[in-house]
Amino acid sequence: MQSRTERPDAVVDAPKGNWVDRHAPPAWRPLLRLSRADRPIGTWLLLLPCWWGIGLAMMTNAPRWFDLWIALACLIGAFVMRGAGCTWNDITDRHIDAQVARTRSRPLPSGAVSLRGAFLWLAAQGLIGLLILLTLGSAAIWMGVASLVLVAIYPFAKRFTWWPQIFLGLAFNWGVMLAYAAHMGRVDAAPVIAWLGGIAWTIFYDTIYAHQDAEDDALIGVKSTARLFGDNSPRILAGFALLATLLLGIAILLTGRNLLIGGIGLAGFAAHMAWQLRIFEPNQGDTCLRLFRSNRDTGLILALFLAIAGLA
C-alpha cells in the first residue's frame, strides 16, 4: 500500500510528509505546490527580514500595539507573496525545470497545472497580498509597489548574470525596509543597511542551495554563484557571512538602544553561519539542502533578539 508520505504525485524535492501532501484537499494540492507551500523555508526566508525591520523600528523608536498587526500582516503577506513569486518563477522557468531532474516533477512541467491556471493563481495571490499591504500605511505601500520590479526581474537573472543570488537578495530582504516603514512612516539608514546585510546573507544561503543543481545548470547553460564559485565556495561564502554580520551590526548600532541584546542576537546569527560552513560540502546535495533549510534558524535567532531589544 502507498504510504501517505510517499505520494506518487508529490514534488521530488519537497520534504517528506509535508502538510500539503498529507492534509490539503486533493484539488488544491497542485496549486499549493506551485506556490511551494509544501516547502515552507522560502516563506520563512522572506518573512524573517520583515521581522528584523519591526525589531529595528522598535529599537529606534518604541513598541506600539500596531506592531502586532505588522508582524501578522508580514506573516500572511510573506506566505502569499512568496507563493506568487514562486508561481511567477515557475511560469518563466517551466521549460528549464523540465530539463532538471530535481524540478521536472513541479506542477507546470509535469502538467499538473496549466499555464492559464498558473496565471490565474498568480493574480489571486497578488490580490491577497495587495489587500494586506493596504493596511500598513502609505510609506509601506510605496515600498511594496516598488518591490514588484525586483520580483518580476529575478527569474530572468540566471539567464544574463552569474549573480542571480543578488537579485534574489534584493527582493527577499526588501521586507526589512517595508516593515520598518510600516512602523515609522519612513525609511532610515538602519533598515537600508540591514537590507544590504540581508542580501549578503541571501548570497550565502542560496549559493549553498544552488550547489544541488550545479551539474544540471552547467548542461543547460543556467548561471549561478554556485557555478561561479565552484570548489572555492566555502572560502568565498565565509566572506559573505562576515559581510552580512558587519552590515547588520552597523544597522543595530544605528538604532542606539539596547545594543547588547541586539549584539547577542547578531552573535548567534554569525555562529549559526559558521556552523554551516564547517559542515558544508559543495558536492553533497543532501547536505546542501539541509543547510539551506537551516537558515530559518539563522534568521530567527536575530529576529528574536531584535524583538526583545525593541520591547525591553
PDB file of N, CA, C and O in Angstrom, residues 193-194 196-202 204 239-249 266 269 273:
ATOM      1  N   ILE A 193      20.749  49.586   5.523  1.00  0.00           N
ATOM      2  CA  ILE A 193      21.982  48.826   5.735  1.00  0.00           C
ATOM      3  C   ILE A 193      21.653  47.377   6.089  1.00  0.00           C
ATOM      4  O   ILE A 193      22.354  46.444   5.662  1.00  0.00           O
ATOM      5  N   ALA A 194      20.576  47.169   6.855  1.00  0.00           N
ATOM      6  CA  ALA A 194      20.150  45.799   7.152  1.00  0.00           C
ATOM      7  C   ALA A 194      19.742  45.071   5.875  1.00  0.00           C
ATOM      8  O   ALA A 194      19.985  43.862   5.727  1.00  0.00           O
ATOM      9  N   LEU A 196      21.051  45.534   2.924  1.00  0.00           N
ATOM     10  CA  LEU A 196      22.308  45.141   2.283  1.00  0.00           C
ATOM     11  C   LEU A 196      22.913  43.925   2.984  1.00  0.00           C
ATOM     12  O   LEU A 196      23.441  43.010   2.330  1.00  0.00           O
ATOM     13  N   GLY A 197      22.839  43.919   4.322  1.00  0.00           N
ATOM     14  CA  GLY A 197      23.319  42.753   5.056  1.00  0.00           C
ATOM     15  C   GLY A 197      22.522  41.511   4.720  1.00  0.00           C
ATOM     16  O   GLY A 197      23.070  40.407   4.599  1.00  0.00           O
ATOM     17  N   GLY A 198      21.213  41.675   4.567  1.00  0.00           N
ATOM     18  CA  GLY A 198      20.372  40.554   4.190  1.00  0.00           C
ATOM     19  C   GLY A 198      20.712  40.014   2.813  1.00  0.00           C
ATOM     20  O   GLY A 198      20.636  38.799   2.565  1.00  0.00           O
ATOM     21  N   ILE A 199      21.086  40.906   1.897  1.00  0.00           N
ATOM     22  CA  ILE A 199      21.488  40.458   0.551  1.00  0.00           C
ATOM     23  C   ILE A 199      22.722  39.563   0.652  1.00  0.00           C
ATOM     24  O   ILE A 199      22.797  38.514  -0.006  1.00  0.00           O
ATOM     25  N   ALA A 200      23.697  39.961   1.479  1.00  0.00           N
ATOM     26  CA  ALA A 200      24.887  39.128   1.666  1.00  0.00           C
ATOM     27  C   ALA A 200      24.502  37.768   2.260  1.00  0.00           C
ATOM     28  O   ALA A 200      25.057  36.728   1.868  1.00  0.00           O
ATOM     29  N   TRP A 201      23.561  37.768   3.198  1.00  0.00           N
ATOM     30  CA  TRP A 201      23.076  36.515   3.781  1.00  0.00           C
ATOM     31  C   TRP A 201      22.408  35.644   2.722  1.00  0.00           C
ATOM     32  O   TRP A 201      22.604  34.430   2.675  1.00  0.00           O
ATOM     33  N   THR A 202      21.613  36.248   1.851  1.00  0.00           N
ATOM     34  CA  THR A 202      20.939  35.502   0.790  1.00  0.00           C
ATOM     35  C   THR A 202      21.945  34.870  -0.164  1.00  0.00           C
ATOM     36  O   THR A 202      21.773  33.717  -0.578  1.00  0.00           O
ATOM     37  N   PHE A 204      24.815  33.915   0.631  1.00  0.00           N
ATOM     38  CA  PHE A 204      25.361  32.808   1.419  1.00  0.00           C
ATOM     39  C   PHE A 204      24.460  31.576   1.321  1.00  0.00           C
ATOM     40  O   PHE A 204      24.903  30.503   0.884  1.00  0.00           O
ATOM     41  N   GLY A 239      33.347  34.879   3.480  1.00  0.00           N
ATOM     42  CA  GLY A 239      33.414  36.331   3.324  1.00  0.00           C
ATOM     43  C   GLY A 239      32.045  36.976   3.312  1.00  0.00           C
ATOM     44  O   GLY A 239      31.839  38.035   3.921  1.00  0.00           O
ATOM     45  N   PHE A 240      31.079  36.343   2.631  1.00  0.00           N
ATOM     46  CA  PHE A 240      29.725  36.897   2.627  1.00  0.00           C
ATOM     47  C   PHE A 240      29.067  36.792   4.001  1.00  0.00           C
ATOM     48  O   PHE A 240      28.285  37.672   4.393  1.00  0.00           O
ATOM     49  N   ALA A 241      29.360  35.731   4.747  1.00  0.00           N
ATOM     50  CA  ALA A 241      28.836  35.617   6.111  1.00  0.00           C
ATOM     51  C   ALA A 241      29.379  36.748   6.982  1.00  0.00           C
ATOM     52  O   ALA A 241      28.637  37.349   7.774  1.00  0.00           O
ATOM     53  N   LEU A 242      30.671  37.035   6.827  1.00  0.00           N
ATOM     54  CA  LEU A 242      31.276  38.133   7.577  1.00  0.00           C
ATOM     55  C   LEU A 242      30.665  39.464   7.167  1.00  0.00           C
ATOM     56  O   LEU A 242      30.351  40.314   8.026  1.00  0.00           O
ATOM     57  N   LEU A 243      30.468  39.669   5.872  1.00  0.00           N
ATOM     58  CA  LEU A 243      29.874  40.923   5.384  1.00  0.00           C
ATOM     59  C   LEU A 243      28.457  41.096   5.921  1.00  0.00           C
ATOM     60  O   LEU A 243      28.080  42.202   6.357  1.00  0.00           O
ATOM     61  N   ALA A 244      27.663  40.029   5.897  1.00  0.00           N
ATOM     62  CA  ALA A 244      26.296  40.105   6.432  1.00  0.00           C
ATOM     63  C   ALA A 244      26.317  40.498   7.900  1.00  0.00           C
ATOM     64  O   ALA A 244      25.529  41.350   8.346  1.00  0.00           O
ATOM     65  N   THR A 245      27.224  39.900   8.655  1.00  0.00           N
ATOM     66  CA  THR A 245      27.312  40.186  10.092  1.00  0.00           C
ATOM     67  C   THR A 245      27.719  41.631  10.336  1.00  0.00           C
ATOM     68  O   THR A 245      27.141  42.323  11.193  1.00  0.00           O
ATOM     69  N   LEU A 246      28.695  42.132   9.584  1.00  0.00           N
ATOM     70  CA  LEU A 246      29.157  43.508   9.772  1.00  0.00           C
ATOM     71  C   LEU A 246      28.058  44.517   9.434  1.00  0.00           C
ATOM     72  O   LEU A 246      27.824  45.476  10.189  1.00  0.00           O
ATOM     73  N   LEU A 247      27.377  44.323   8.317  1.00  0.00           N
ATOM     74  CA  LEU A 247      26.336  45.264   7.911  1.00  0.00           C
ATOM     75  C   LEU A 247      25.160  45.250   8.886  1.00  0.00           C
ATOM     76  O   LEU A 247      24.633  46.317   9.260  1.00  0.00           O
ATOM     77  N   LEU A 248      24.743  44.077   9.313  1.00  0.00           N
ATOM     78  CA  LEU A 248      23.647  44.011  10.286  1.00  0.00           C
ATOM     79  C   LEU A 248      24.085  44.596  11.623  1.00  0.00           C
ATOM     80  O   LEU A 248      23.273  45.206  12.332  1.00  0.00           O
ATOM     81  N   GLY A 249      25.359  44.450  11.960  1.00  0.00           N
ATOM     82  CA  GLY A 249      25.865  45.074  13.181  1.00  0.00           C
ATOM     83  C   GLY A 249      25.788  46.593  13.110  1.00  0.00           C
ATOM     84  O   GLY A 249      25.419  47.259  14.090  1.00  0.00           O
ATOM     85  N   LEU A 266      22.938  39.025  17.089  1.00  0.00           N
ATOM     86  CA  LEU A 266      23.837  39.050  15.934  1.00  0.00           C
ATOM     87  C   LEU A 266      24.926  37.987  16.081  1.00  0.00           C
ATOM     88  O   LEU A 266      25.302  37.329  15.100  1.00  0.00           O
ATOM     89  N   PHE A 269      23.445  34.725  15.174  1.00  0.00           N
ATOM     90  CA  PHE A 269      23.299  34.705  13.712  1.00  0.00           C
ATOM     91  C   PHE A 269      24.625  34.306  13.061  1.00  0.00           C
ATOM     92  O   PHE A 269      24.672  33.417  12.191  1.00  0.00           O
ATOM     93  N   MET A 273      25.892  30.611  10.997  1.00  0.00           N
ATOM     94  CA  MET A 273      26.518  30.544   9.678  1.00  0.00           C
ATOM     95  C   MET A 273      27.880  29.854   9.755  1.00  0.00           C
ATOM     96  O   MET A 273      28.249  29.094   8.835  1.00  0.00           O
TER      97      MET A 273
END
